[in-house]
């Protein structure tokens, strides 16, 4: 027991009252914060492989804009590598029951994920969505499998031939190649010793090396132009693939092989056929790639233009681009993920994405918007891809397309490395697929 002087007690009361008031208000404010936090934020994960890095920056800005306007949803966009690198991660996540909420991937994976039973069908959700009717009708084939819709288009593209007009002019070329034979001839003319040191330092064209999907993707238009098919038009079975004695495929492989034999083509780095550094630096004059490269070309400051894929029997290109897949998770996460999907399908999103990356909008209103029309006036290269789209074909989306792609990629690689003739390479690919499917 100890004695407290009266004057000390008065001092304590003097300062204790405001202190208690501050403490009381603090408790109220903490309660208010707790009330705010009780509005649960739903975290959504998006796995993507957007490339080049400049395009990923554009996507991230759009994701940030969504998060800002949807305080109860937070989308985290994660770059998980190029698509060949993504496959093991995706399958491991599915087997481990820990998939992302949203996956950005080319449509060919659709059938495989459907058979695994991990995707959310989207027909009911799209039926209630206002943006459904704004999707380019030509893209629905990449969304459906067994009469159900399993994905939505994120962006679309196709491939053409980028070239350097200044290099064409220096080589005396005044007419763009429209046929395979003209392409081969122009490539020879563009293969030059420009610094007169006795060594070739500029080649006509660069071709993708490796057996990955990008190699197959950029080769398929040549096969289709040559009259070839992977499967019959209505087949949804990998067992119906016919590569052996496929005359269109043989002709397309012979064309690429001849470009190598002529000395007018060089190969890219392994699985790096999408990189445009050699074309930007003038080491090559032509490259097969798509509108996703536009931003990189613009940033480089070099002259560039585009012409359609030269044809053999008929015009052709491959419809590319990536779709968004929704995985089965929980009802609230699925609903939140679909909100983001609707956002990506909207005209505003598609226009901003297209202006920043060169992707072709999948939204019809976006294509007709004043901002996009003005963009086309400034970037006439894009018009080539829009005009060429009517000749485009989609890759199959049935299960095991990856097996077909791998076998085709091996065949292309073997021919380009002079390890096999086109006929032998396709026969070996057919035998490999027959062992798997039959």
mmCIF file of N, CA and C in Angstrom, residues 41-156:
data_model
loop_
_atom_site.group_PDB
_atom_site.id
_atom_site.type_symbol
_atom_site.label_atom_id
_atom_site.label_comp_id
_atom_site.label_asym_id
_atom_site.label_seq_id
_atom_site.Cartn_x
_atom_site.Cartn_y
_atom_site.Cartn_z
ATOM 1 N N UNK A 41 -12.272 -10.111 -50.119
ATOM 2 C CA UNK A 41 -11.694 -9.973 -51.445
ATOM 3 C C UNK A 41 -11.447 -11.370 -52.002
ATOM 4 N N UNK A 42 -11.981 -11.610 -53.189
ATOM 5 C CA UNK A 42 -11.811 -12.918 -53.841
ATOM 6 C C UNK A 42 -10.571 -12.837 -54.726
ATOM 7 N N UNK A 43 -9.593 -13.641 -54.425
ATOM 8 C CA UNK A 43 -8.344 -13.642 -55.182
ATOM 9 C C UNK A 43 -8.415 -14.642 -56.324
ATOM 10 N N UNK A 44 -8.142 -14.143 -57.519
ATOM 11 C CA UNK A 44 -8.203 -14.953 -58.736
ATOM 12 C C UNK A 44 -6.805 -14.985 -59.362
ATOM 13 N N UNK A 45 -6.383 -16.157 -59.785
ATOM 14 C CA UNK A 45 -5.075 -16.311 -60.415
ATOM 15 C C UNK A 45 -5.233 -16.575 -61.905
ATOM 16 N N UNK A 46 -4.494 -15.803 -62.693
ATOM 17 C CA UNK A 46 -4.454 -15.989 -64.151
ATOM 18 C C UNK A 46 -3.058 -16.426 -64.544
ATOM 19 N N UNK A 47 -2.947 -17.599 -65.167
ATOM 20 C CA UNK A 47 -1.670 -18.046 -65.721
ATOM 21 C C UNK A 47 -1.622 -17.656 -67.186
ATOM 22 N N UNK A 48 -0.524 -17.020 -67.589
ATOM 23 C CA UNK A 48 -0.413 -16.590 -68.982
ATOM 24 C C UNK A 48 1.033 -16.658 -69.452
ATOM 25 N N UNK A 49 1.196 -16.662 -70.766
ATOM 26 C CA UNK A 49 2.522 -16.689 -71.371
ATOM 27 C C UNK A 49 2.673 -15.607 -72.414
ATOM 28 N N UNK A 50 2.061 -14.442 -72.154
ATOM 29 C CA UNK A 50 2.074 -13.340 -73.118
ATOM 30 C C UNK A 50 3.518 -12.929 -73.404
ATOM 31 N N UNK A 51 3.821 -12.793 -74.673
ATOM 32 C CA UNK A 51 5.171 -12.441 -75.097
ATOM 33 C C UNK A 51 5.062 -11.555 -76.336
ATOM 34 N N UNK A 52 5.972 -10.580 -76.554
ATOM 35 C CA UNK A 52 7.160 -10.238 -75.779
ATOM 36 C C UNK A 52 6.814 -9.464 -74.507
ATOM 37 N N UNK A 53 7.824 -9.130 -73.703
ATOM 38 C CA UNK A 53 7.567 -8.457 -72.423
ATOM 39 C C UNK A 53 6.739 -7.178 -72.544
ATOM 40 N N UNK A 54 6.893 -6.440 -73.659
ATOM 41 C CA UNK A 54 6.108 -5.211 -73.823
ATOM 42 C C UNK A 54 4.611 -5.520 -73.824
ATOM 43 N N UNK A 55 4.245 -6.645 -74.410
ATOM 44 C CA UNK A 55 2.836 -7.025 -74.440
ATOM 45 C C UNK A 55 2.340 -7.429 -73.058
ATOM 46 N N UNK A 56 3.223 -8.030 -72.261
ATOM 47 C CA UNK A 56 2.844 -8.373 -70.885
ATOM 48 C C UNK A 56 2.576 -7.114 -70.074
ATOM 49 N N UNK A 57 3.333 -6.057 -70.341
ATOM 50 C CA UNK A 57 3.115 -4.792 -69.639
ATOM 51 C C UNK A 57 1.734 -4.228 -69.962
ATOM 52 N N UNK A 58 1.332 -4.346 -71.228
ATOM 53 C CA UNK A 58 -0.001 -3.869 -71.629
ATOM 54 C C UNK A 58 -1.074 -4.654 -70.888
ATOM 55 N N UNK A 59 -0.917 -5.982 -70.843
ATOM 56 C CA UNK A 59 -1.887 -6.813 -70.121
ATOM 57 C C UNK A 59 -1.942 -6.438 -68.653
ATOM 58 N N UNK A 60 -0.785 -6.216 -68.036
ATOM 59 C CA UNK A 60 -0.774 -5.912 -66.610
ATOM 60 C C UNK A 60 -1.507 -4.603 -66.313
ATOM 61 N N UNK A 61 -1.355 -3.627 -67.178
ATOM 62 C CA UNK A 61 -2.084 -2.364 -66.988
ATOM 63 C C UNK A 61 -3.584 -2.586 -67.041
ATOM 64 N N UNK A 62 -4.018 -3.465 -67.939
ATOM 65 C CA UNK A 62 -5.447 -3.754 -68.058
ATOM 66 C C UNK A 62 -5.948 -4.552 -66.850
ATOM 67 N N UNK A 63 -5.118 -5.451 -66.339
ATOM 68 C CA UNK A 63 -5.483 -6.200 -65.128
ATOM 69 C C UNK A 63 -5.593 -5.247 -63.939
ATOM 70 N N UNK A 64 -4.638 -4.311 -63.840
ATOM 71 C CA UNK A 64 -4.678 -3.325 -62.755
ATOM 72 C C UNK A 64 -5.942 -2.475 -62.832
ATOM 73 N N UNK A 65 -6.346 -2.144 -64.034
ATOM 74 C CA UNK A 65 -7.561 -1.347 -64.212
ATOM 75 C C UNK A 65 -8.791 -2.128 -63.726
ATOM 76 N N UNK A 66 -8.836 -3.417 -64.028
ATOM 77 C CA UNK A 66 -9.947 -4.251 -63.541
ATOM 78 C C UNK A 66 -9.948 -4.309 -62.021
ATOM 79 N N UNK A 67 -8.790 -4.554 -61.432
ATOM 80 C CA UNK A 67 -8.721 -4.663 -59.970
ATOM 81 C C UNK A 67 -9.160 -3.372 -59.289
ATOM 82 N N UNK A 68 -8.803 -2.259 -59.896
ATOM 83 C CA UNK A 68 -9.168 -0.966 -59.312
ATOM 84 C C UNK A 68 -10.676 -0.744 -59.345
ATOM 85 N N UNK A 69 -11.316 -1.206 -60.408
ATOM 86 C CA UNK A 69 -12.765 -0.998 -60.555
ATOM 87 C C UNK A 69 -13.587 -2.110 -59.911
ATOM 88 N N UNK A 70 -12.939 -3.161 -59.414
ATOM 89 C CA UNK A 70 -13.634 -4.269 -58.742
ATOM 90 C C UNK A 70 -12.945 -4.518 -57.397
ATOM 91 N N UNK A 71 -13.245 -3.709 -56.389
ATOM 92 C CA UNK A 71 -12.525 -3.805 -55.108
ATOM 93 C C UNK A 71 -12.687 -5.141 -54.395
ATOM 94 N N UNK A 72 -13.716 -5.909 -54.730
ATOM 95 C CA UNK A 72 -13.925 -7.198 -54.067
ATOM 96 C C UNK A 72 -13.293 -8.366 -54.814
ATOM 97 N N UNK A 73 -12.639 -8.065 -55.949
ATOM 98 C CA UNK A 73 -11.957 -9.106 -56.728
ATOM 99 C C UNK A 73 -10.532 -8.639 -57.001
ATOM 100 N N UNK A 74 -9.595 -9.528 -56.830
ATOM 101 C CA UNK A 74 -8.212 -9.205 -57.175
ATOM 102 C C UNK A 74 -7.657 -10.292 -58.078
ATOM 103 N N UNK A 75 -7.327 -9.911 -59.299
ATOM 104 C CA UNK A 75 -6.759 -10.840 -60.268
ATOM 105 C C UNK A 75 -5.243 -10.691 -60.258
ATOM 106 N N UNK A 76 -4.561 -11.787 -60.040
ATOM 107 C CA UNK A 76 -3.101 -11.795 -60.110
ATOM 108 C C UNK A 76 -2.684 -12.482 -61.400
ATOM 109 N N UNK A 77 -2.033 -11.720 -62.268
ATOM 110 C CA UNK A 77 -1.584 -12.240 -63.556
ATOM 111 C C UNK A 77 -0.151 -12.736 -63.426
ATOM 112 N N UNK A 78 0.065 -14.015 -63.670
ATOM 113 C CA UNK A 78 1.379 -14.620 -63.505
ATOM 114 C C UNK A 78 1.906 -15.133 -64.845
ATOM 115 N N UNK A 79 3.093 -14.674 -65.224
ATOM 116 C CA UNK A 79 3.746 -15.195 -66.432
ATOM 117 C C UNK A 79 4.401 -16.521 -66.071
ATOM 118 N N UNK A 80 3.984 -17.600 -66.738
ATOM 119 C CA UNK A 80 4.486 -18.936 -66.390
ATOM 120 C C UNK A 80 5.240 -19.573 -67.555
ATOM 121 N N UNK A 81 5.763 -18.741 -68.464
ATOM 122 C CA UNK A 81 6.594 -19.246 -69.546
ATOM 123 C C UNK A 81 5.830 -19.417 -70.841
ATOM 124 N N UNK A 82 6.566 -19.733 -71.899
ATOM 125 C CA UNK A 82 5.948 -19.993 -73.185
ATOM 126 C C UNK A 82 5.148 -21.290 -73.127
ATOM 127 N N UNK A 83 4.296 -21.490 -74.110
ATOM 128 C CA UNK A 83 3.299 -22.549 -73.986
ATOM 129 C C UNK A 83 3.891 -23.944 -73.887
ATOM 130 N N UNK A 84 4.989 -24.197 -74.574
ATOM 131 C CA UNK A 84 5.623 -25.504 -74.429
ATOM 132 C C UNK A 84 6.121 -25.704 -72.996
ATOM 133 N N UNK A 85 6.524 -24.601 -72.355
ATOM 134 C CA UNK A 85 6.991 -24.682 -70.976
ATOM 135 C C UNK A 85 5.821 -24.777 -69.996
ATOM 136 N N UNK A 86 4.661 -24.293 -70.399
ATOM 137 C CA UNK A 86 3.506 -24.288 -69.509
ATOM 138 C C UNK A 86 2.886 -25.667 -69.314
ATOM 139 N N UNK A 87 2.932 -26.503 -70.358
ATOM 140 C CA UNK A 87 2.204 -27.765 -70.319
ATOM 141 C C UNK A 87 2.502 -28.603 -69.081
ATOM 142 N N UNK A 88 3.781 -28.855 -68.738
ATOM 143 C CA UNK A 88 4.041 -29.655 -67.532
ATOM 144 C C UNK A 88 3.471 -29.011 -66.268
ATOM 145 N N UNK A 89 3.536 -27.668 -66.207
ATOM 146 C CA UNK A 89 3.021 -26.966 -65.025
ATOM 147 C C UNK A 89 1.505 -27.106 -64.928
ATOM 148 N N UNK A 90 0.838 -26.988 -66.076
ATOM 149 C CA UNK A 90 -0.625 -27.095 -66.088
ATOM 150 C C UNK A 90 -1.060 -28.484 -65.644
ATOM 151 N N UNK A 91 -0.444 -29.513 -66.229
ATOM 152 C CA UNK A 91 -0.835 -30.884 -65.900
ATOM 153 C C UNK A 91 -0.503 -31.213 -64.452
ATOM 154 N N UNK A 92 0.628 -30.714 -63.964
ATOM 155 C CA UNK A 92 0.975 -30.944 -62.556
ATOM 156 C C UNK A 92 -0.024 -30.266 -61.631
ATOM 157 N N UNK A 93 -0.449 -29.061 -61.990
ATOM 158 C CA UNK A 93 -1.427 -28.335 -61.171
ATOM 159 C C UNK A 93 -2.771 -29.047 -61.167
ATOM 160 N N UNK A 94 -3.162 -29.581 -62.315
ATOM 161 C CA UNK A 94 -4.438 -30.300 -62.410
ATOM 162 C C UNK A 94 -4.393 -31.572 -61.570
ATOM 163 N N UNK A 95 -3.312 -32.348 -61.710
ATOM 164 C CA UNK A 95 -3.177 -33.587 -60.945
ATOM 165 C C UNK A 95 -3.124 -33.294 -59.446
ATOM 166 N N UNK A 96 -2.471 -32.194 -59.088
ATOM 167 C CA UNK A 96 -2.360 -31.823 -57.684
ATOM 168 C C UNK A 96 -3.565 -31.086 -57.148
ATOM 169 N N UNK A 97 -4.618 -30.966 -57.964
ATOM 170 C CA UNK A 97 -5.853 -30.272 -57.568
ATOM 171 C C UNK A 97 -5.587 -28.837 -57.130
ATOM 172 N N UNK A 98 -4.667 -28.182 -57.825
ATOM 173 C CA UNK A 98 -4.338 -26.783 -57.518
ATOM 174 C C UNK A 98 -4.189 -25.980 -58.804
ATOM 175 N N UNK A 99 -5.201 -26.027 -59.693
ATOM 176 C CA UNK A 99 -5.074 -25.286 -60.949
ATOM 177 C C UNK A 99 -5.303 -23.798 -60.731
ATOM 178 N N UNK A 100 -4.897 -22.974 -61.679
ATOM 179 C CA UNK A 100 -5.249 -21.552 -61.600
ATOM 180 C C UNK A 100 -6.744 -21.393 -61.848
ATOM 181 N N UNK A 101 -7.272 -20.231 -61.531
ATOM 182 C CA UNK A 101 -8.686 -19.966 -61.842
ATOM 183 C C UNK A 101 -8.870 -19.770 -63.343
ATOM 184 N N UNK A 102 -7.904 -19.092 -63.967
ATOM 185 C CA UNK A 102 -7.974 -18.788 -65.400
ATOM 186 C C UNK A 102 -6.662 -19.176 -66.063
ATOM 187 N N UNK A 103 -6.779 -19.731 -67.247
ATOM 188 C CA UNK A 103 -5.602 -20.108 -68.016
ATOM 189 C C UNK A 103 -5.672 -19.460 -69.390
ATOM 190 N N UNK A 104 -4.599 -18.770 -69.757
ATOM 191 C CA UNK A 104 -4.413 -18.187 -71.091
ATOM 192 C C UNK A 104 -3.603 -19.193 -71.881
ATOM 193 N N UNK A 105 -4.196 -19.760 -72.943
ATOM 194 C CA UNK A 105 -3.499 -20.803 -73.701
ATOM 195 C C UNK A 105 -4.153 -20.928 -75.063
ATOM 196 N N UNK A 106 -3.421 -21.513 -76.006
ATOM 197 C CA UNK A 106 -4.036 -21.675 -77.317
ATOM 198 C C UNK A 106 -5.146 -22.726 -77.235
ATOM 199 N N UNK A 107 -6.154 -22.629 -78.084
ATOM 200 C CA UNK A 107 -7.351 -23.468 -77.951
ATOM 201 C C UNK A 107 -7.102 -24.962 -78.056
ATOM 202 N N UNK A 108 -5.945 -25.370 -78.602
ATOM 203 C CA UNK A 108 -5.728 -26.794 -78.853
ATOM 204 C C UNK A 108 -5.690 -27.636 -77.581
ATOM 205 N N UNK A 109 -5.512 -27.011 -76.434
ATOM 206 C CA UNK A 109 -5.472 -27.758 -75.179
ATOM 207 C C UNK A 109 -6.875 -28.089 -74.676
ATOM 208 N N UNK A 110 -7.899 -27.501 -75.323
ATOM 209 C CA UNK A 110 -9.262 -27.605 -74.829
ATOM 210 C C UNK A 110 -9.750 -29.029 -74.631
ATOM 211 N N UNK A 111 -9.631 -29.850 -75.667
ATOM 212 C CA UNK A 111 -10.140 -31.214 -75.567
ATOM 213 C C UNK A 111 -9.481 -32.005 -74.460
ATOM 214 N N UNK A 112 -8.189 -31.824 -74.299
ATOM 215 C CA UNK A 112 -7.457 -32.557 -73.264
ATOM 216 C C UNK A 112 -7.953 -32.186 -71.870
ATOM 217 N N UNK A 113 -8.183 -30.882 -71.638
ATOM 218 C CA UNK A 113 -8.653 -30.451 -70.323
ATOM 219 C C UNK A 113 -10.103 -30.864 -70.086
ATOM 220 N N UNK A 114 -10.902 -30.903 -71.150
ATOM 221 C CA UNK A 114 -12.283 -31.372 -71.017
ATOM 222 C C UNK A 114 -12.298 -32.831 -70.586
ATOM 223 N N UNK A 115 -11.472 -33.646 -71.220
ATOM 224 C CA UNK A 115 -11.435 -35.070 -70.882
ATOM 225 C C UNK A 115 -10.950 -35.292 -69.458
ATOM 226 N N UNK A 116 -10.133 -34.384 -68.958
ATOM 227 C CA UNK A 116 -9.671 -34.489 -67.572
ATOM 228 C C UNK A 116 -10.741 -34.043 -66.578
ATOM 229 N N UNK A 117 -11.796 -33.412 -67.081
ATOM 230 C CA UNK A 117 -12.918 -33.019 -66.228
ATOM 231 C C UNK A 117 -12.657 -31.846 -65.320
ATOM 232 N N UNK A 118 -11.744 -30.943 -65.728
ATOM 233 C CA UNK A 118 -11.347 -29.848 -64.834
ATOM 234 C C UNK A 118 -11.881 -28.486 -65.285
ATOM 235 N N UNK A 119 -12.479 -28.415 -66.466
ATOM 236 C CA UNK A 119 -12.933 -27.127 -66.989
ATOM 237 C C UNK A 119 -14.393 -26.867 -66.662
ATOM 238 N N UNK A 120 -14.709 -25.591 -66.560
ATOM 239 C CA UNK A 120 -16.083 -25.155 -66.344
ATOM 240 C C UNK A 120 -16.724 -24.874 -67.696
ATOM 241 N N UNK A 121 -17.825 -25.544 -68.068
ATOM 242 C CA UNK A 121 -18.506 -25.215 -69.326
ATOM 243 C C UNK A 121 -19.132 -23.827 -69.236
ATOM 244 N N UNK A 122 -19.124 -23.100 -70.348
ATOM 245 C CA UNK A 122 -19.466 -21.680 -70.302
ATOM 246 C C UNK A 122 -20.758 -21.313 -71.028
ATOM 247 N N UNK A 123 -21.459 -22.287 -71.566
ATOM 248 C CA UNK A 123 -22.649 -21.967 -72.362
ATOM 249 C C UNK A 123 -23.676 -21.177 -71.559
ATOM 250 N N UNK A 124 -23.990 -21.623 -70.340
ATOM 251 C CA UNK A 124 -25.005 -20.941 -69.531
ATOM 252 C C UNK A 124 -24.572 -19.524 -69.176
ATOM 253 N N UNK A 125 -23.321 -19.364 -68.803
ATOM 254 C CA UNK A 125 -22.847 -18.028 -68.424
ATOM 255 C C UNK A 125 -22.832 -17.085 -69.630
ATOM 256 N N UNK A 126 -22.412 -17.588 -70.791
ATOM 257 C CA UNK A 126 -22.374 -16.745 -71.986
ATOM 258 C C UNK A 126 -23.777 -16.380 -72.461
ATOM 259 N N UNK A 127 -24.724 -17.295 -72.255
ATOM 260 C CA UNK A 127 -26.098 -17.025 -72.681
ATOM 261 C C UNK A 127 -26.675 -15.811 -71.957
ATOM 262 N N UNK A 128 -26.207 -15.549 -70.753
ATOM 263 C CA UNK A 128 -26.694 -14.419 -69.962
ATOM 264 C C UNK A 128 -25.812 -13.175 -70.114
ATOM 265 N N UNK A 129 -24.746 -13.280 -70.897
ATOM 266 C CA UNK A 129 -23.788 -12.184 -71.007
ATOM 267 C C UNK A 129 -24.106 -11.275 -72.194
ATOM 268 N N UNK A 130 -23.955 -9.979 -71.987
ATOM 269 C CA UNK A 130 -24.234 -9.002 -73.039
ATOM 270 C C UNK A 130 -23.166 -9.006 -74.131
ATOM 271 N N UNK A 131 -21.971 -9.502 -73.807
ATOM 272 C CA UNK A 131 -20.881 -9.426 -74.787
ATOM 273 C C UNK A 131 -20.841 -10.621 -75.736
ATOM 274 N N UNK A 132 -21.673 -11.611 -75.518
ATOM 275 C CA UNK A 132 -21.639 -12.810 -76.358
ATOM 276 C C UNK A 132 -21.793 -12.475 -77.832
ATOM 277 N N UNK A 133 -22.750 -11.615 -78.151
ATOM 278 C CA UNK A 133 -23.042 -11.298 -79.551
ATOM 279 C C UNK A 133 -21.974 -10.410 -80.193
ATOM 280 N N UNK A 134 -21.044 -9.922 -79.399
ATOM 281 C CA UNK A 134 -19.987 -9.064 -79.938
ATOM 282 C C UNK A 134 -18.742 -9.857 -80.352
ATOM 283 N N UNK A 135 -18.728 -11.174 -80.059
ATOM 284 C CA UNK A 135 -17.576 -12.015 -80.396
ATOM 285 C C UNK A 135 -17.603 -12.349 -81.880
ATOM 286 N N UNK A 136 -16.458 -12.268 -82.530
ATOM 287 C CA UNK A 136 -16.336 -12.625 -83.943
ATOM 288 C C UNK A 136 -16.828 -14.058 -84.150
ATOM 289 N N UNK A 137 -17.869 -14.268 -84.971
ATOM 290 C CA UNK A 137 -18.435 -15.619 -85.163
ATOM 291 C C UNK A 137 -17.411 -16.638 -85.668
ATOM 292 N N UNK A 138 -16.400 -16.190 -86.392
ATOM 293 C CA UNK A 138 -15.407 -17.116 -86.944
ATOM 294 C C UNK A 138 -14.605 -17.815 -85.854
ATOM 295 N N UNK A 139 -14.648 -17.282 -84.617
ATOM 296 C CA UNK A 139 -13.824 -17.831 -83.545
ATOM 297 C C UNK A 139 -14.529 -18.897 -82.717
ATOM 298 N N UNK A 140 -15.802 -19.126 -82.986
ATOM 299 C CA UNK A 140 -16.542 -20.085 -82.161
ATOM 300 C C UNK A 140 -16.044 -21.512 -82.337
ATOM 301 N N UNK A 141 -15.470 -21.832 -83.496
ATOM 302 C CA UNK A 141 -14.966 -23.195 -83.689
ATOM 303 C C UNK A 141 -13.828 -23.510 -82.734
ATOM 304 N N UNK A 142 -13.097 -22.487 -82.313
ATOM 305 C CA UNK A 142 -11.993 -22.722 -81.382
ATOM 306 C C UNK A 142 -12.476 -22.815 -79.934
ATOM 307 N N UNK A 143 -13.764 -22.576 -79.712
ATOM 308 C CA UNK A 143 -14.299 -22.545 -78.354
ATOM 309 C C UNK A 143 -15.093 -23.814 -78.004
ATOM 310 N N UNK A 144 -15.483 -24.569 -79.037
ATOM 311 C CA UNK A 144 -16.419 -25.680 -78.820
ATOM 312 C C UNK A 144 -15.763 -27.040 -78.982
ATOM 313 N N UNK A 145 -16.213 -27.965 -78.152
ATOM 314 C CA UNK A 145 -15.822 -29.365 -78.251
ATOM 315 C C UNK A 145 -16.997 -30.197 -77.763
ATOM 316 N N UNK A 146 -17.401 -31.154 -78.586
ATOM 317 C CA UNK A 146 -18.566 -31.998 -78.262
ATOM 318 C C UNK A 146 -19.786 -31.145 -77.938
ATOM 319 N N UNK A 147 -19.991 -30.133 -78.790
ATOM 320 C CA UNK A 147 -21.195 -29.285 -78.731
ATOM 321 C C UNK A 147 -21.322 -28.464 -77.457
ATOM 322 N N UNK A 148 -20.229 -28.254 -76.753
ATOM 323 C CA UNK A 148 -20.240 -27.360 -75.598
ATOM 324 C C UNK A 148 -19.110 -26.347 -75.726
ATOM 325 N N UNK A 149 -19.308 -25.192 -75.083
ATOM 326 C CA UNK A 149 -18.317 -24.125 -75.115
ATOM 327 C C UNK A 149 -17.442 -24.217 -73.871
ATOM 328 N N UNK A 150 -16.118 -24.276 -74.078
ATOM 329 C CA UNK A 150 -15.198 -24.506 -72.974
ATOM 330 C C UNK A 150 -14.187 -23.378 -72.776
ATOM 331 N N UNK A 151 -14.225 -22.381 -73.638
ATOM 332 C CA UNK A 151 -13.286 -21.273 -73.489
ATOM 333 C C UNK A 151 -13.846 -20.067 -74.218
ATOM 334 N N UNK A 152 -13.191 -18.933 -74.032
ATOM 335 C CA UNK A 152 -13.548 -17.720 -74.777
ATOM 336 C C UNK A 152 -12.280 -17.148 -75.387
ATOM 337 N N UNK A 153 -12.376 -16.489 -76.536
ATOM 338 C CA UNK A 153 -11.168 -15.925 -77.143
ATOM 339 C C UNK A 153 -10.668 -14.718 -76.362
ATOM 340 N N UNK A 154 -9.384 -14.671 -76.160
ATOM 341 C CA UNK A 154 -8.749 -13.535 -75.502
ATOM 342 C C UNK A 154 -8.296 -12.524 -76.550
ATOM 343 N N UNK A 155 -7.675 -13.017 -77.588
ATOM 344 C CA UNK A 155 -7.248 -12.198 -78.723
ATOM 345 C C UNK A 155 -7.029 -13.158 -79.884
ATOM 346 N N UNK A 156 -7.104 -12.642 -81.076
ATOM 347 C CA UNK A 156 -6.902 -13.504 -82.236
ATOM 348 C C UNK A 156 -5.788 -12.949 -83.107
#
